[in-house]
Amino acid sequence: YPNQLNGETPLPIDYIKLTFYNNSEFNRLRELDRISRTFIRKDYIETNTLNRSDFQKNYLIYSRNYLEKIYPNTVPKLNEIVNNISTFEVAGNYEPITFTIYAFENLQNVKADVTDLANENNKIAKENIRVDKVVPIDKRWQYSYNQYYGTNPWYLDNVTSFNVLENTSQQVWLTLYVPKNTPKGNYLGKIHVIGDNLESSELNLSLEVFDAALEEPDAIPYLYHSPYIYYKHYSNPKDVAAVDMS
């Protein structure tokens, strides 16, 4: 790679060695690496508070826009606690639906079971709804531009059940596919939240399907990293990437 940076022909790689570590050894080496690179942990700071005695159940269910980040230490506002979730979509497309469980005590083997969505004449089978939990991991804040890192929601894990630790939030992510040729109208269903040591809850799920035909895009969208960072080599010449990004 240094040869590439100097405009020379890169050397071929003829040997790669992979070493697999167990979780404890990986964590130990990762912490040593963070120390050597002067990284500083700086987690999200929550300012919302709740009074446990104000609620009967040992958990709450709340909802925010799916574009908003939910951290493990996120605490909901009272107006975010929900029993109903509604959304809309056009047939042949996917729609994200999210809700979050905030636990007042450790919750074991929590599941989110979704029913069919139906109206008087038609239904969308529950097999078209994928249920994942959102998994947070340590990531750098502001990409790699400073030394601070912290826990961030990062990827989806398709599991049958999950645990929620005391005084933490666990976001649940549903991906709903509306099959092609689904008639327009309102479709209703339920989300059942169950677990070993919690009183079950039922969320009303409402979907409005619109009768619309989306045109095919004129171009296939794709992403570049910034072409103007000197050590990135995603496009040559860089004005090609700049035009594509515009």
PDB file of C-alpha atoms in Angstrom:
ATOM      1  CA  TYR A   1       0.000   0.000   0.000  1.00  0.00           C
ATOM      2  CA  PRO A   2       2.790   2.559   0.660  1.00  0.00           C
ATOM      3  CA  ASN A   3       3.936   1.916  -2.907  1.00  0.00           C
ATOM      4  CA  GLN A   4       0.467   2.777  -4.174  1.00  0.00           C
ATOM      5  CA  LEU A   5       0.541   6.102  -2.341  1.00  0.00           C
ATOM      6  CA  ASN A   6       3.776   6.939  -4.156  1.00  0.00           C
ATOM      7  CA  GLY A   7       2.290   6.073  -7.542  1.00  0.00           C
ATOM      8  CA  GLU A   8       4.226   2.833  -7.866  1.00  0.00           C
ATOM      9  CA  THR A   9       2.996  -0.651  -8.659  1.00  0.00           C
ATOM     10  CA  PRO A  10       1.627  -2.358  -5.530  1.00  0.00           C
ATOM     11  CA  LEU A  11       3.350  -5.471  -4.327  1.00  0.00           C
ATOM     12  CA  PRO A  12       1.327  -8.697  -4.594  1.00  0.00           C
ATOM     13  CA  ILE A  13       0.081 -10.347  -1.389  1.00  0.00           C
ATOM     14  CA  ASP A  14       1.006 -14.025  -1.298  1.00  0.00           C
ATOM     15  CA  TYR A  15       0.428 -14.786   2.386  1.00  0.00           C
ATOM     16  CA  ILE A  16      -2.262 -13.787   4.885  1.00  0.00           C
ATOM     17  CA  LYS A  17      -2.445 -15.075   8.443  1.00  0.00           C
ATOM     18  CA  LEU A  18      -5.681 -14.864  10.405  1.00  0.00           C
ATOM     19  CA  THR A  19      -5.755 -15.201  14.181  1.00  0.00           C
ATOM     20  CA  PHE A  20      -9.051 -15.751  15.987  1.00  0.00           C
ATOM     21  CA  TYR A  21      -9.347 -14.684  19.637  1.00  0.00           C
ATOM     22  CA  ASN A  22     -11.974 -15.507  22.215  1.00  0.00           C
ATOM     23  CA  ASN A  23     -14.124 -12.637  23.449  1.00  0.00           C
ATOM     24  CA  SER A  24     -12.147 -11.850  26.619  1.00  0.00           C
ATOM     25  CA  GLU A  25      -8.811 -11.789  24.787  1.00  0.00           C
ATOM     26  CA  PHE A  26     -10.244  -9.659  22.012  1.00  0.00           C
ATOM     27  CA  ASN A  27     -11.587  -7.138  24.529  1.00  0.00           C
ATOM     28  CA  ARG A  28      -8.230  -7.034  26.329  1.00  0.00           C
ATOM     29  CA  LEU A  29      -6.312  -6.357  23.114  1.00  0.00           C
ATOM     30  CA  ARG A  30      -8.861  -3.807  21.991  1.00  0.00           C
ATOM     31  CA  GLU A  31      -8.507  -1.836  25.233  1.00  0.00           C
ATOM     32  CA  LEU A  32      -4.718  -1.869  24.899  1.00  0.00           C
ATOM     33  CA  ASP A  33      -5.066  -0.569  21.348  1.00  0.00           C
ATOM     34  CA  ARG A  34      -7.387   2.207  22.504  1.00  0.00           C
ATOM     35  CA  ILE A  35      -4.940   3.260  25.186  1.00  0.00           C
ATOM     36  CA  SER A  36      -2.025   3.300  22.743  1.00  0.00           C
ATOM     37  CA  ARG A  37      -4.021   5.508  20.360  1.00  0.00           C
ATOM     38  CA  THR A  38      -5.185   7.833  23.210  1.00  0.00           C
ATOM     39  CA  PHE A  39      -8.866   7.115  22.584  1.00  0.00           C
ATOM     40  CA  ILE A  40     -11.300   8.446  25.191  1.00  0.00           C
ATOM     41  CA  ARG A  41     -14.680   6.911  26.003  1.00  0.00           C
ATOM     42  CA  LYS A  42     -17.466   9.490  25.879  1.00  0.00           C
ATOM     43  CA  ASP A  43     -20.923   7.924  25.948  1.00  0.00           C
ATOM     44  CA  TYR A  44     -24.250   9.585  25.257  1.00  0.00           C
ATOM     45  CA  ILE A  45     -25.486  11.555  28.274  1.00  0.00           C
ATOM     46  CA  GLU A  46     -29.192  11.195  29.044  1.00  0.00           C
ATOM     47  CA  THR A  47     -31.082  14.017  30.777  1.00  0.00           C
ATOM     48  CA  ASN A  48     -34.597  12.500  30.894  1.00  0.00           C
ATOM     49  CA  THR A  49     -35.702  10.840  34.134  1.00  0.00           C
ATOM     50  CA  LEU A  50     -38.596   8.593  35.181  1.00  0.00           C
ATOM     51  CA  ASN A  51     -40.112   7.738  38.546  1.00  0.00           C
ATOM     52  CA  ARG A  52     -40.460   3.949  38.797  1.00  0.00           C
ATOM     53  CA  SER A  53     -43.351   4.207  41.249  1.00  0.00           C
ATOM     54  CA  ASP A  54     -45.473   5.953  38.608  1.00  0.00           C
ATOM     55  CA  PHE A  55     -45.774   2.779  36.526  1.00  0.00           C
ATOM     56  CA  GLN A  56     -47.385  -0.574  37.219  1.00  0.00           C
ATOM     57  CA  LYS A  57     -45.360  -2.747  34.864  1.00  0.00           C
ATOM     58  CA  ASN A  58     -41.635  -3.389  35.121  1.00  0.00           C
ATOM     59  CA  TYR A  59     -41.073  -1.923  31.664  1.00  0.00           C
ATOM     60  CA  LEU A  60     -42.348   0.692  29.224  1.00  0.00           C
ATOM     61  CA  ILE A  61     -42.834   0.686  25.489  1.00  0.00           C
ATOM     62  CA  TYR A  62     -42.130   3.904  23.629  1.00  0.00           C
ATOM     63  CA  SER A  63     -41.607   5.021  20.059  1.00  0.00           C
ATOM     64  CA  ARG A  64     -39.531   7.623  18.256  1.00  0.00           C
ATOM     65  CA  ASN A  65     -38.888   8.344  14.604  1.00  0.00           C
ATOM     66  CA  TYR A  66     -36.779   5.528  13.206  1.00  0.00           C
ATOM     67  CA  LEU A  67     -34.117   8.052  12.132  1.00  0.00           C
ATOM     68  CA  GLU A  68     -33.455   9.002  15.764  1.00  0.00           C
ATOM     69  CA  LYS A  69     -30.787   7.064  17.630  1.00  0.00           C
ATOM     70  CA  ILE A  70     -31.756   5.012  20.663  1.00  0.00           C
ATOM     71  CA  TYR A  71     -28.849   4.407  23.054  1.00  0.00           C
ATOM     72  CA  PRO A  72     -28.751   1.783  25.814  1.00  0.00           C
ATOM     73  CA  ASN A  73     -29.120   4.552  28.413  1.00  0.00           C
ATOM     74  CA  THR A  74     -31.906   6.413  26.576  1.00  0.00           C
ATOM     75  CA  VAL A  75     -34.846   7.233  28.856  1.00  0.00           C
ATOM     76  CA  PRO A  76     -38.203   7.973  27.189  1.00  0.00           C
ATOM     77  CA  LYS A  77     -40.305  11.059  27.661  1.00  0.00           C
ATOM     78  CA  LEU A  78     -43.834  10.519  28.923  1.00  0.00           C
ATOM     79  CA  ASN A  79     -45.383  11.608  25.609  1.00  0.00           C
ATOM     80  CA  GLU A  80     -43.373   8.926  23.777  1.00  0.00           C
ATOM     81  CA  ILE A  81     -45.018   6.013  25.614  1.00  0.00           C
ATOM     82  CA  VAL A  82     -47.365   4.337  23.131  1.00  0.00           C
ATOM     83  CA  ASN A  83     -50.012   1.679  22.640  1.00  0.00           C
ATOM     84  CA  ASN A  84     -50.491   2.380  18.934  1.00  0.00           C
ATOM     85  CA  ILE A  85     -48.119   2.533  15.979  1.00  0.00           C
ATOM     86  CA  SER A  86     -49.222   3.657  12.533  1.00  0.00           C
ATOM     87  CA  THR A  87     -47.434   4.005   9.215  1.00  0.00           C
ATOM     88  CA  PHE A  88     -48.064   3.979   5.456  1.00  0.00           C
ATOM     89  CA  GLU A  89     -46.479   2.498   2.351  1.00  0.00           C
ATOM     90  CA  VAL A  90     -46.959   1.757  -1.342  1.00  0.00           C
ATOM     91  CA  ALA A  91     -47.367  -1.830  -2.529  1.00  0.00           C
ATOM     92  CA  GLY A  92     -44.121  -3.505  -3.537  1.00  0.00           C
ATOM     93  CA  ASN A  93     -42.001  -1.559  -1.037  1.00  0.00           C
ATOM     94  CA  TYR A  94     -40.476  -1.981   2.414  1.00  0.00           C
ATOM     95  CA  GLU A  95     -41.347   0.132   5.455  1.00  0.00           C
ATOM     96  CA  PRO A  96     -39.368   0.338   8.745  1.00  0.00           C
ATOM     97  CA  ILE A  97     -41.320   0.322  12.006  1.00  0.00           C
ATOM     98  CA  THR A  98     -39.632   0.685  15.378  1.00  0.00           C
ATOM     99  CA  PHE A  99     -40.462   0.707  19.045  1.00  0.00           C
ATOM    100  CA  THR A 100     -38.310   0.484  22.150  1.00  0.00           C
ATOM    101  CA  ILE A 101     -38.583  -1.333  25.457  1.00  0.00           C
ATOM    102  CA  TYR A 102     -37.295   0.466  28.547  1.00  0.00           C
ATOM    103  CA  ALA A 103     -36.775  -1.923  31.474  1.00  0.00           C
ATOM    104  CA  PHE A 104     -37.070  -0.983  35.135  1.00  0.00           C
ATOM    105  CA  GLU A 105     -35.547  -4.383  36.013  1.00  0.00           C
ATOM    106  CA  ASN A 106     -33.815  -7.180  34.121  1.00  0.00           C
ATOM    107  CA  LEU A 107     -36.141  -8.744  31.547  1.00  0.00           C
ATOM    108  CA  GLN A 108     -35.558 -12.277  30.278  1.00  0.00           C
ATOM    109  CA  ASN A 109     -36.417 -13.901  26.948  1.00  0.00           C
ATOM    110  CA  VAL A 110     -38.407 -11.006  25.571  1.00  0.00           C
ATOM    111  CA  LYS A 111     -40.199 -11.585  22.262  1.00  0.00           C
ATOM    112  CA  ALA A 112     -42.138  -9.371  19.862  1.00  0.00           C
ATOM    113  CA  ASP A 113     -44.737 -11.452  18.028  1.00  0.00           C
ATOM    114  CA  VAL A 114     -46.543  -9.789  15.132  1.00  0.00           C
ATOM    115  CA  THR A 115     -49.897 -10.875  13.716  1.00  0.00           C
ATOM    116  CA  ASP A 116     -51.153 -10.613  10.149  1.00  0.00           C
ATOM    117  CA  LEU A 117     -52.253  -7.165   9.019  1.00  0.00           C
ATOM    118  CA  ALA A 118     -55.777  -7.362   7.662  1.00  0.00           C
ATOM    119  CA  ASN A 119     -58.985  -5.599   6.775  1.00  0.00           C
ATOM    120  CA  GLU A 120     -62.394  -6.960   5.775  1.00  0.00           C
ATOM    121  CA  ASN A 121     -61.245  -8.211   2.391  1.00  0.00           C
ATOM    122  CA  ASN A 122     -57.477  -8.616   2.331  1.00  0.00           C
ATOM    123  CA  LYS A 123     -54.463  -9.332   4.504  1.00  0.00           C
ATOM    124  CA  ILE A 124     -50.694  -8.983   4.599  1.00  0.00           C
ATOM    125  CA  ALA A 125     -49.293 -12.171   6.108  1.00  0.00           C
ATOM    126  CA  LYS A 126     -47.028 -11.861   9.134  1.00  0.00           C
ATOM    127  CA  GLU A 127     -44.320 -13.679   7.171  1.00  0.00           C
ATOM    128  CA  ASN A 128     -43.772 -10.353   5.393  1.00  0.00           C
ATOM    129  CA  ILE A 129     -42.650  -8.730   8.658  1.00  0.00           C
ATOM    130  CA  ARG A 130     -39.110  -9.289   9.877  1.00  0.00           C
ATOM    131  CA  VAL A 131     -38.390  -8.590  13.552  1.00  0.00           C
ATOM    132  CA  ASP A 132     -34.869  -7.620  14.642  1.00  0.00           C
ATOM    133  CA  LYS A 133     -33.286  -6.114  17.693  1.00  0.00           C
ATOM    134  CA  VAL A 134     -30.946  -3.155  17.284  1.00  0.00           C
ATOM    135  CA  VAL A 135     -27.452  -3.948  18.558  1.00  0.00           C
ATOM    136  CA  PRO A 136     -25.244  -1.163  19.958  1.00  0.00           C
ATOM    137  CA  ILE A 137     -21.458  -1.351  19.747  1.00  0.00           C
ATOM    138  CA  ASP A 138     -18.557   0.997  20.430  1.00  0.00           C
ATOM    139  CA  LYS A 139     -17.921   3.384  17.528  1.00  0.00           C
ATOM    140  CA  ARG A 140     -15.948   6.563  17.025  1.00  0.00           C
ATOM    141  CA  TRP A 141     -17.899   9.807  17.273  1.00  0.00           C
ATOM    142  CA  GLN A 142     -17.623  11.986  14.156  1.00  0.00           C
ATOM    143  CA  TYR A 143     -16.165   9.066  12.210  1.00  0.00           C
ATOM    144  CA  SER A 144     -12.372   9.125  12.701  1.00  0.00           C
ATOM    145  CA  TYR A 145     -11.862  12.856  13.148  1.00  0.00           C
ATOM    146  CA  ASN A 146     -11.272  12.829  16.905  1.00  0.00           C
ATOM    147  CA  GLN A 147     -10.262  10.451  19.698  1.00  0.00           C
ATOM    148  CA  TYR A 148     -13.700  10.086  21.307  1.00  0.00           C
ATOM    149  CA  TYR A 149     -15.775   6.934  21.036  1.00  0.00           C
ATOM    150  CA  GLY A 150     -18.879   5.533  22.673  1.00  0.00           C
ATOM    151  CA  THR A 151     -21.746   3.080  22.410  1.00  0.00           C
ATOM    152  CA  ASN A 152     -23.894   3.608  19.311  1.00  0.00           C
ATOM    153  CA  PRO A 153     -26.803   1.669  17.770  1.00  0.00           C
ATOM    154  CA  TRP A 154     -25.190  -0.006  14.783  1.00  0.00           C
ATOM    155  CA  TYR A 155     -26.725  -3.145  13.286  1.00  0.00           C
ATOM    156  CA  LEU A 156     -29.773  -5.407  13.294  1.00  0.00           C
ATOM    157  CA  ASP A 157     -29.764  -8.923  14.745  1.00  0.00           C
ATOM    158  CA  ASN A 158     -32.535 -11.336  13.787  1.00  0.00           C
ATOM    159  CA  VAL A 159     -33.102 -13.236  17.046  1.00  0.00           C
ATOM    160  CA  THR A 160     -36.101 -15.095  18.423  1.00  0.00           C
ATOM    161  CA  SER A 161     -35.781 -13.548  21.893  1.00  0.00           C
ATOM    162  CA  PHE A 162     -33.553 -11.154  23.816  1.00  0.00           C
ATOM    163  CA  ASN A 163     -32.838  -9.831  27.296  1.00  0.00           C
ATOM    164  CA  VAL A 164     -33.124  -6.221  28.411  1.00  0.00           C
ATOM    165  CA  LEU A 165     -30.958  -5.058  31.311  1.00  0.00           C
ATOM    166  CA  GLU A 166     -32.308  -2.968  34.168  1.00  0.00           C
ATOM    167  CA  ASN A 167     -32.586   0.750  33.412  1.00  0.00           C
ATOM    168  CA  THR A 168     -31.709   0.322  29.749  1.00  0.00           C
ATOM    169  CA  SER A 169     -33.501   0.667  26.423  1.00  0.00           C
ATOM    170  CA  GLN A 170     -33.689  -2.006  23.726  1.00  0.00           C
ATOM    171  CA  GLN A 171     -34.936  -0.915  20.330  1.00  0.00           C
ATOM    172  CA  VAL A 172     -36.939  -3.375  18.221  1.00  0.00           C
ATOM    173  CA  TRP A 173     -36.873  -2.915  14.445  1.00  0.00           C
ATOM    174  CA  LEU A 174     -39.600  -4.291  12.182  1.00  0.00           C
ATOM    175  CA  THR A 175     -39.139  -4.376   8.419  1.00  0.00           C
ATOM    176  CA  LEU A 176     -42.514  -4.666   6.722  1.00  0.00           C
ATOM    177  CA  TYR A 177     -42.749  -5.722   3.083  1.00  0.00           C
ATOM    178  CA  VAL A 178     -45.992  -4.786   1.360  1.00  0.00           C
ATOM    179  CA  PRO A 179     -46.399  -7.352  -1.444  1.00  0.00           C
ATOM    180  CA  LYS A 180     -46.998  -6.150  -4.981  1.00  0.00           C
ATOM    181  CA  ASN A 181     -50.636  -5.890  -5.983  1.00  0.00           C
ATOM    182  CA  THR A 182     -51.737  -5.382  -2.371  1.00  0.00           C
ATOM    183  CA  PRO A 183     -55.018  -3.447  -2.608  1.00  0.00           C
ATOM    184  CA  LYS A 184     -55.111   0.013  -1.116  1.00  0.00           C
ATOM    185  CA  GLY A 185     -56.723   0.502   2.254  1.00  0.00           C
ATOM    186  CA  ASN A 186     -56.123   0.351   5.985  1.00  0.00           C
ATOM    187  CA  TYR A 187     -54.676  -2.835   7.465  1.00  0.00           C
ATOM    188  CA  LEU A 188     -54.714  -3.550  11.188  1.00  0.00           C
ATOM    189  CA  GLY A 189     -52.691  -5.954  13.300  1.00  0.00           C
ATOM    190  CA  LYS A 190     -51.113  -6.483  16.698  1.00  0.00           C
ATOM    191  CA  ILE A 191     -47.645  -6.640  18.198  1.00  0.00           C
ATOM    192  CA  HIS A 192     -47.506  -8.828  21.316  1.00  0.00           C
ATOM    193  CA  VAL A 193     -44.595  -8.198  23.680  1.00  0.00           C
ATOM    194  CA  ILE A 194     -44.059 -11.203  25.949  1.00  0.00           C
ATOM    195  CA  GLY A 195     -41.299 -12.581  28.174  1.00  0.00           C
ATOM    196  CA  ASP A 196     -40.427 -14.757  31.150  1.00  0.00           C
ATOM    197  CA  ASN A 197     -40.770 -12.145  33.876  1.00  0.00           C
ATOM    198  CA  LEU A 198     -42.992  -9.459  32.482  1.00  0.00           C
ATOM    199  CA  GLU A 199     -46.676  -8.808  32.029  1.00  0.00           C
ATOM    200  CA  SER A 200     -47.454  -8.999  28.332  1.00  0.00           C
ATOM    201  CA  SER A 201     -48.357  -5.908  26.325  1.00  0.00           C
ATOM    202  CA  GLU A 202     -50.275  -5.447  23.104  1.00  0.00           C
ATOM    203  CA  LEU A 203     -49.558  -2.736  20.556  1.00  0.00           C
ATOM    204  CA  ASN A 204     -52.022  -1.829  17.829  1.00  0.00           C
ATOM    205  CA  LEU A 205     -50.296  -1.697  14.445  1.00  0.00           C
ATOM    206  CA  SER A 206     -51.967   0.232  11.620  1.00  0.00           C
ATOM    207  CA  LEU A 207     -50.778   0.381   8.011  1.00  0.00           C
ATOM    208  CA  GLU A 208     -52.310   2.448   5.217  1.00  0.00           C
ATOM    209  CA  VAL A 209     -51.478   1.168   1.736  1.00  0.00           C
ATOM    210  CA  PHE A 210     -51.680   3.807  -0.984  1.00  0.00           C
ATOM    211  CA  ASP A 211     -52.711   3.207  -4.575  1.00  0.00           C
ATOM    212  CA  ALA A 212     -49.714   4.712  -6.324  1.00  0.00           C
ATOM    213  CA  ALA A 213     -47.235   3.611  -8.958  1.00  0.00           C
ATOM    214  CA  LEU A 214     -43.690   4.733  -8.249  1.00  0.00           C
ATOM    215  CA  GLU A 215     -41.644   5.521 -11.330  1.00  0.00           C
ATOM    216  CA  GLU A 216     -38.340   3.780 -11.857  1.00  0.00           C
ATOM    217  CA  PRO A 217     -35.382   6.071 -11.000  1.00  0.00           C
ATOM    218  CA  ASP A 218     -33.518   7.738 -13.848  1.00  0.00           C
ATOM    219  CA  ALA A 219     -30.235   6.613 -12.309  1.00  0.00           C
ATOM    220  CA  ILE A 220     -29.076   4.009  -9.842  1.00  0.00           C
ATOM    221  CA  PRO A 221     -28.045   5.892  -6.668  1.00  0.00           C
ATOM    222  CA  TYR A 222     -24.792   4.967  -4.982  1.00  0.00           C
ATOM    223  CA  LEU A 223     -22.446   6.465  -2.401  1.00  0.00           C
ATOM    224  CA  TYR A 224     -18.859   7.631  -2.379  1.00  0.00           C
ATOM    225  CA  HIS A 225     -16.666   8.440   0.559  1.00  0.00           C
ATOM    226  CA  SER A 226     -15.427  12.021   0.338  1.00  0.00           C
ATOM    227  CA  PRO A 227     -13.203  12.247  -2.767  1.00  0.00           C
ATOM    228  CA  TYR A 228     -11.352  15.238  -1.357  1.00  0.00           C
ATOM    229  CA  ILE A 229      -9.605  13.549   1.564  1.00  0.00           C
ATOM    230  CA  TYR A 230      -6.053  13.119   0.350  1.00  0.00           C
ATOM    231  CA  TYR A 231      -5.560   9.597   1.668  1.00  0.00           C
ATOM    232  CA  LYS A 232      -8.743   8.204   0.091  1.00  0.00           C
ATOM    233  CA  HIS A 233      -8.554   6.778  -3.404  1.00  0.00           C
ATOM    234  CA  TYR A 234     -12.132   6.015  -4.403  1.00  0.00           C
ATOM    235  CA  SER A 235     -12.095   7.924  -7.673  1.00  0.00           C
ATOM    236  CA  ASN A 236      -9.512   9.118 -10.116  1.00  0.00           C
ATOM    237  CA  PRO A 237      -9.966  11.788 -11.285  1.00  0.00           C
ATOM    238  CA  LYS A 238     -11.830  13.128  -8.263  1.00  0.00           C
ATOM    239  CA  ASP A 239     -14.096  15.377 -10.308  1.00  0.00           C
ATOM    240  CA  VAL A 240     -15.824  12.222 -11.571  1.00  0.00           C
ATOM    241  CA  ALA A 241     -16.840  11.342  -8.006  1.00  0.00           C
ATOM    242  CA  ALA A 242     -17.885  14.928  -7.321  1.00  0.00           C
ATOM    243  CA  VAL A 243     -20.208  14.952 -10.341  1.00  0.00           C
ATOM    244  CA  ASP A 244     -21.694  11.608  -9.373  1.00  0.00           C
ATOM    245  CA  MET A 245     -22.280  12.776  -5.805  1.00  0.00           C
ATOM    246  CA  SER A 246     -24.115  15.880  -7.029  1.00  0.00           C
TER     247      SER A 246
END
